[in-house]
Tab-separated table of C-alpha atoms in Angstrom:
chain	number	residue	atom	x	y	z
B	7	MET	CA	140.121	66.427	143.016
B	8	SER	CA	136.697	65.884	144.624
B	9	GLU	CA	136.503	63.649	147.645
B	10	LEU	CA	133.448	61.915	146.165
B	11	VAL	CA	135.175	61.141	142.818
B	12	ASP	CA	137.956	59.465	144.878
B	13	LYS	CA	135.425	57.395	146.758
B	14	LEU	CA	133.541	56.556	143.613
B	15	ARG	CA	136.762	55.661	141.501
B	16	ALA	CA	136.624	51.814	142.116
B	17	GLU	CA	132.839	51.686	141.741
B	18	PHE	CA	132.726	53.682	138.531
B	19	GLN	CA	134.954	51.258	136.664
B	20	ASP	CA	131.638	49.333	136.208
B	21	LYS	CA	129.566	51.081	133.399
B	22	GLU	CA	126.222	49.868	134.543
B	23	TYR	CA	126.952	51.124	138.022
B	24	ARG	CA	128.168	54.526	136.996
B	25	ASP	CA	125.304	54.980	134.640
B	26	ALA	CA	122.725	54.255	137.281
B	27	TYR	CA	124.558	56.376	139.850
B	28	ALA	CA	124.800	59.310	137.511
B	29	ASP	CA	120.995	59.135	136.544
B	30	GLU	CA	120.250	59.347	140.243
B	31	CYS	CA	122.516	62.298	140.680
B	32	LEU	CA	120.811	64.056	137.719
B	33	ASP	CA	117.338	63.520	138.915
B	34	THR	CA	118.223	64.890	142.281
B	35	MET	CA	119.888	67.839	141.016
B	36	ILE	CA	117.145	68.897	138.520
B	37	ALA	CA	114.474	68.590	141.222
B	38	THR	CA	116.522	70.410	143.795
B	39	GLN	CA	117.261	73.237	141.322
B	40	ILE	CA	113.581	73.556	140.386
B	41	LYS	CA	112.724	74.021	144.176
B	42	VAL	CA	115.561	76.384	144.761
B	43	LEU	CA	114.654	78.579	141.794
B	44	ARG	CA	111.014	78.613	142.899
B	45	GLU	CA	111.855	79.700	146.376
B	46	GLN	CA	114.437	82.248	145.139
B	47	ARG	CA	111.545	83.990	143.290
B	48	GLY	CA	109.195	83.629	146.238
B	49	MET	CA	106.834	81.562	144.218
B	50	THR	CA	104.422	79.026	145.726
B	51	GLN	CA	103.897	75.768	143.982
B	52	GLY	CA	100.447	76.982	142.831
B	53	GLN	CA	102.145	80.116	141.267
B	54	LEU	CA	104.714	77.965	139.490
B	55	ALA	CA	101.848	75.631	138.114
B	56	VAL	CA	100.204	78.684	136.554
B	57	ALA	CA	103.524	80.026	135.167
B	58	THR	CA	104.337	76.645	133.634
B	59	GLY	CA	100.830	75.933	132.478
B	60	MET	CA	100.815	72.808	134.507
B	61	LYS	CA	98.309	71.471	137.024
B	62	GLN	CA	99.167	72.445	140.670
B	63	PRO	CA	99.519	68.583	141.816
B	64	ARG	CA	102.179	68.175	139.320
B	65	ILE	CA	104.574	70.613	140.741
B	66	PRO	CA	105.412	68.677	144.002
B	67	VAL	CA	105.827	65.527	141.913
B	68	LEU	CA	108.314	67.176	139.653
B	69	GLU	CA	110.049	68.827	142.617
B	70	ASP	CA	110.640	65.367	144.278
B	71	ALA	CA	114.299	63.982	143.985
B	72	THR	CA	113.039	60.722	143.032
B	73	TYR	CA	111.179	61.857	139.998
B	74	SER	CA	112.905	60.536	136.829
B	75	ASN	CA	110.856	60.850	133.684
B	76	TRP	CA	112.157	64.273	132.679
B	77	SER	CA	111.602	65.627	129.184
B	78	ILE	CA	113.372	68.546	127.583
B	79	ASN	CA	109.929	70.239	126.797
B	80	THR	CA	108.991	70.026	130.532
B	81	LEU	CA	112.381	71.561	131.544
B	82	LYS	CA	111.818	74.334	128.849
B	83	ARG	CA	108.646	75.240	130.400
B	84	PHE	CA	110.230	75.648	133.834
B	85	ALA	CA	113.062	77.729	132.275
B	86	LYS	CA	110.502	80.036	130.771
B	87	ALA	CA	108.542	80.339	134.025
B	88	PHE	CA	111.759	81.180	135.821
B	89	ASP	CA	112.943	83.483	132.935
B	90	VAL	CA	116.215	81.707	132.629
B	91	ALA	CA	117.873	79.854	129.831
B	92	LEU	CA	117.891	75.887	129.669
B	93	SER	CA	121.347	74.512	129.103
B	94	VAL	CA	121.423	70.818	128.436
B	95	LYS	CA	124.915	69.427	127.775
B	96	PHE	CA	126.913	66.238	127.912
B	97	GLU	CA	129.452	66.029	130.601
B	98	THR	CA	132.166	63.882	132.075
B	99	PHE	CA	131.246	61.788	135.084
B	100	SER	CA	133.873	63.449	137.156
B	101	LYS	CA	132.170	66.891	136.464
B	102	LEU	CA	128.766	65.655	137.260
B	103	ILE	CA	130.018	64.166	140.536
B	104	GLU	CA	131.717	67.454	141.462
B	105	ASP	CA	128.592	69.376	140.761
B	106	PHE	CA	126.634	66.783	143.002
B	107	GLU	CA	129.149	67.340	145.720
B	108	ASN	CA	129.138	71.027	145.509
B	109	LEU	CA	125.415	71.209	145.439
B	110	SER	CA	124.061	74.150	147.637
B	111	ARG	CA	121.226	76.682	147.362
B	112	GLU	CA	123.652	79.384	146.185
B	113	SER	CA	125.227	77.180	143.553
B	114	LEU	CA	121.825	76.449	141.999
B	115	GLN	CA	120.250	79.901	142.237
B	116	ARG	CA	120.016	81.935	139.009
B	117	PRO	CA	118.887	85.411	138.441
B	118	ALA	CA	115.915	85.976	136.125
B	119	PHE	CA	116.653	87.963	132.992
B	120	GLU	CA	115.805	91.414	134.448
B	121	ASN	CA	118.504	90.818	137.137
B	122	ASP	CA	121.029	89.446	134.701
B	123	THR	CA	123.798	91.947	135.224
B	124	HIS	CA	125.413	91.308	131.893
B	125	PHE	CA	122.304	92.379	130.032
B	126	GLN	CA	121.654	95.185	132.276
B	127	THR	CA	125.089	96.715	131.370
B	128	GLN	CA	124.551	96.138	127.781
B	129	ARG	CA	121.067	97.849	127.717
B	130	THR	CA	122.643	100.828	129.547
B	131	THR	CA	125.471	101.037	127.292
B	132	SER	CA	123.298	100.712	124.230
B	133	ARG	CA	121.071	103.536	125.302
B	134	ARG	CA	123.720	105.868	126.212
B	135	PHE	CA	125.822	105.496	122.987
B	136	HIS	CA	123.256	104.627	120.335
B	137	ARG	CA	120.324	106.765	121.128
B	138	PRO	CA	120.731	109.384	118.478
B	139	LYS	CA	120.583	106.609	115.794
B	140	TYR	CA	117.106	105.375	116.919
B	141	LEU	CA	115.072	108.469	117.095
B	142	PRO	CA	112.039	107.882	114.897
B	143	SER	CA	109.399	109.101	117.229
B	144	ARG	CA	108.468	112.653	118.251
B	145	ARG	CA	108.867	111.754	121.844
B	146	ARG	CA	112.356	110.429	121.362
B	147	SER	CA	113.366	113.354	119.378
B	148	ARG	CA	112.332	115.677	122.067
B	149	ASN	CA	114.121	113.570	124.677
B	150	TRP	CA	117.258	113.613	122.633
B	151	ALA	CA	117.074	117.279	122.051
B	152	MET	CA	116.822	117.868	125.854
B	153	SER	CA	119.671	115.720	126.676
B	154	ARG	CA	121.820	117.755	124.269
B	155	ILE	CA	120.524	120.853	125.864
B	156	ARG	CA	121.505	119.549	129.227
B	157	GLN	CA	125.085	118.526	128.025
B	158	THR	CA	125.475	121.947	126.620
B	159	GLN	CA	124.652	123.553	129.893
B	160	VAL	CA	127.070	121.304	131.797
B	161	SER	CA	129.898	121.929	129.477
B	162	ASN	CA	129.207	125.655	129.462
B	163	MET	CA	128.351	126.330	133.064
B	164	GLY	CA	130.345	123.632	134.847
B	165	SER	CA	127.238	122.463	136.757
B	166	ARG	CA	124.092	120.512	136.155
B	167	ARG	CA	120.943	122.544	136.028
B	168	LYS	CA	117.499	121.743	134.916
B	169	PRO	CA	116.432	123.668	131.873
B	170	PRO	CA	113.597	126.112	132.463
B	171	LYS	CA	110.106	124.834	132.612
B	172	SER	CA	109.263	126.316	129.263
B	173	ALA	CA	112.012	124.313	127.536
B	174	GLY	CA	110.795	121.011	129.257
B	175	GLY	CA	107.226	121.667	128.055
B	176	MET	CA	107.893	122.236	124.527
B	177	GLN	CA	105.839	120.364	122.084
B	178	GLY	CA	106.509	118.674	118.788
B	179	ALA	CA	109.356	117.107	117.053
B	180	LEU	CA	112.809	118.834	116.934
B	181	SER	CA	115.417	118.403	114.304
B	182	SER	CA	118.894	117.962	115.718
B	183	GLN	CA	119.808	121.312	114.290
B	184	ALA	CA	116.845	123.105	115.738
B	185	ALA	CA	117.659	121.487	119.165
B	186	ASN	CA	121.125	122.672	119.215
B	187	GLU	CA	119.934	126.122	118.389
B	188	LEU	CA	117.509	126.068	121.207
B	189	GLY	CA	120.100	124.722	123.516
B	190	ILE	CA	122.349	127.654	122.905
B	191	GLN	CA	119.498	129.948	123.425
B	192	LEU	CA	118.568	128.364	126.718
B	193	VAL	CA	122.030	128.453	128.037
B	194	ALA	CA	122.254	132.240	127.290
B	195	ALA	CA	119.049	132.704	129.044
B	196	ALA	CA	119.955	130.835	132.083
B	197	GLY	CA	123.366	132.609	132.219
B	198	GLY	CA	121.678	136.052	132.067
B	199	ASN	CA	119.507	135.349	135.309
J	13	MET	CA	121.499	46.582	156.439
J	14	LYS	CA	124.891	45.597	154.824
J	15	LYS	CA	123.584	42.148	154.046
J	16	TRP	CA	120.440	43.622	152.573
J	17	SER	CA	122.392	46.029	150.337
J	18	ALA	CA	124.627	43.293	149.188
J	19	GLY	CA	121.595	41.247	148.035
J	20	LEU	CA	120.583	44.012	145.663
J	21	GLN	CA	121.214	44.189	141.908
J	22	LYS	CA	124.087	46.379	140.805
J	23	LYS	CA	121.929	49.153	139.286
J	24	GLU	CA	119.733	49.313	142.516
J	25	ARG	CA	122.766	49.541	144.756
J	26	ALA	CA	124.198	52.339	142.706
J	27	LYS	CA	120.978	54.336	142.892
J	28	LEU	CA	120.871	53.617	146.700
J	29	ASN	CA	124.535	54.700	147.119
J	30	SER	CA	123.779	57.919	145.209
J	31	LYS	CA	120.909	58.853	147.551
J	32	ILE	CA	123.001	57.857	150.575
J	33	ASP	CA	125.813	60.182	149.324
J	34	ALA	CA	123.307	62.875	148.846
J	35	LEU	CA	121.787	62.587	152.380
J	36	ALA	CA	125.339	62.353	153.800
J	37	MET	CA	126.572	65.473	151.968
J	38	HIS	CA	123.587	67.675	151.916
J	39	GLY	CA	121.214	66.478	154.702
J	40	THR	CA	117.473	66.952	154.318
J	41	ASP	CA	117.063	70.686	153.921
J	42	LEU	CA	118.263	71.167	150.283
J	43	ILE	CA	117.123	68.203	148.512
J	44	PRO	CA	113.236	67.758	148.178
J	45	GLY	CA	111.731	64.529	149.207
J	46	ILE	CA	114.949	62.550	149.919
J	47	LEU	CA	113.308	61.400	153.245
J	48	SER	CA	109.718	60.692	153.717
J	49	PRO	CA	107.830	59.845	157.001
J	50	THR	CA	106.511	56.383	157.371
J	51	GLY	CA	103.602	57.000	159.735
J	52	VAL	CA	105.622	55.563	162.609
J	53	PRO	CA	107.135	58.355	164.686
J	54	ASN	CA	110.886	59.017	164.243
J	55	ILE	CA	111.124	56.540	161.450
J	56	PHE	CA	111.807	57.649	157.836
J	57	LYS	CA	112.337	56.052	154.558
J	58	LEU	CA	114.949	56.884	152.020
J	59	ARG	CA	113.171	56.617	148.671
J	60	VAL	CA	114.944	55.173	145.767
J	61	LYS	CA	112.687	54.657	142.630
J	62	GLY	CA	113.429	52.001	140.056
J	63	GLN	CA	112.137	48.593	138.934
J	64	VAL	CA	112.228	47.769	142.661
J	65	GLN	CA	111.196	50.596	145.120
J	66	LEU	CA	113.905	50.574	147.798
J	67	ARG	CA	112.890	52.048	151.035
J	68	PRO	CA	115.606	51.588	153.628
J	69	LEU	CA	114.351	52.807	156.968
J	70	LEU	CA	116.349	55.118	159.244
J	71	CYS	CA	116.081	57.450	162.135
J	72	GLU	CA	117.784	60.843	162.978
J	73	GLY	CA	120.429	60.498	165.526
J	74	PRO	CA	119.355	58.679	167.677
J	75	GLY	CA	120.100	60.358	170.959
J	76	HIS	CA	122.619	63.129	170.969
J	77	ALA	CA	124.158	62.268	167.469
J	78	GLU	CA	122.930	65.408	165.808
J	79	ALA	CA	123.058	65.892	162.093
J	80	ALA	CA	123.446	62.123	161.831
J	81	PHE	CA	121.199	59.390	160.534
J	82	THR	CA	121.246	55.711	161.411
J	83	PHE	CA	119.882	53.109	159.027
J	84	LEU	CA	117.796	50.698	160.923
J	85	LEU	CA	116.325	48.217	158.360
J	86	GLY	CA	116.520	47.337	154.666
J	87	ALA	CA	113.061	47.418	153.127
J	88	LYS	CA	111.287	47.513	149.841
J	89	GLU	CA	107.977	48.789	148.773
J	90	ILE	CA	105.747	46.492	146.492
J	91	ALA	CA	102.386	47.846	145.493
J	92	SER	CA	102.310	50.188	148.550
J	93	GLU	CA	103.145	47.325	151.090
J	94	TYR	CA	106.390	47.100	152.843
J	95	GLU	CA	108.598	44.080	152.447
J	96	PRO	CA	109.245	42.875	155.161
J	97	ALA	CA	105.634	43.511	156.417
J	98	ASN	CA	105.440	46.020	159.242
J	99	ALA	CA	108.938	47.215	158.379
J	100	PRO	CA	108.491	50.614	160.100
J	101	ASP	CA	107.307	49.177	163.398
J	102	ARG	CA	110.307	46.773	163.359
J	103	ALA	CA	112.500	49.626	162.643
J	104	ALA	CA	111.059	51.615	165.662
J	105	GLU	CA	111.849	48.573	167.812
J	106	LEU	CA	115.378	48.593	166.579
J	107	ARG	CA	115.715	52.321	167.291
J	108	ASN	CA	114.602	51.712	170.842
J	109	ASP	CA	117.169	48.946	171.193
J	110	LEU	CA	119.823	51.405	169.817
J	111	LEU	CA	118.769	54.011	172.401
J	112	ALA	CA	119.238	51.399	175.033
J	113	HIS	CA	122.508	50.199	173.657
J	114	PRO	CA	124.068	53.053	171.588
J	115	GLU	CA	127.387	50.967	171.464
J	116	ARG	CA	125.614	48.910	168.737
J	117	ARG	CA	125.703	51.843	166.339
J	118	THR	CA	128.536	51.448	163.877
J	119	GLU	CA	129.860	53.471	160.808
J	120	HIS	CA	128.086	53.025	157.707
J	121	GLU	CA	129.728	50.402	155.510
J	122	ARG	CA	129.311	51.035	151.857
J	123	VAL	CA	128.443	48.134	149.657
J	124	SER	CA	129.771	48.735	146.103
């Protein structure tokens, strides 16, 4: 159990007191996280103002722990600027106090979407396993065909070798059947050298 | 300071205690704007916004008490004026007293 919760147990029996205390905690945590996220991204207050579409003098006001007139829309603008999601949820007082007590730069930092490891993994997986289903363009058809050629070479020769230049420079779309045929021919040519 | 805190409304006291807890737990590096200068050297104000703008005045240390703060004087700010008037100067005098008589410094007594 949190030390602060223990300290606040008696004080929080009063509703007016706990509401006011919690309001102050929330304001402090929002302002602190905005500053921490801005610094994590190496942004100046001016750059954040541009990214949020606000005037520059507004940022230090909102980054102040005493600011209290938050609106969801303002927070959404910050979320978009930092490329993170905004999560607003109701919470128990004990959880709020625990978060307040454990406040630290590390606990407040969040990666932007491009560094969100969960999505990075899914993107890689998606490309690896589903590429053949999404090959409408000529360029993708060629890429897919070349990957099949490389796979064939690896499985046949036991080592990765780049296909000959002439194969890499081939133009135009290939059907999967044509690519397979080409792959076999290339392997044979490479094996003959 | 204790007497001053006890004279506040419950809501103001709750906000003040929240700010004091934040300062005690996290210092000044993490939380933006928790302490502000007053214009008088070594005297800072803890800013608590509300219907009444609480501005208790404090100093770092003093002396060798690193990573510690000492509340010197309870004050409010009304229309950009301190109440009591010249509160930061009075706080500076109290700080000097404290440097001369460090035994006067006591543990913070929380007023709930």
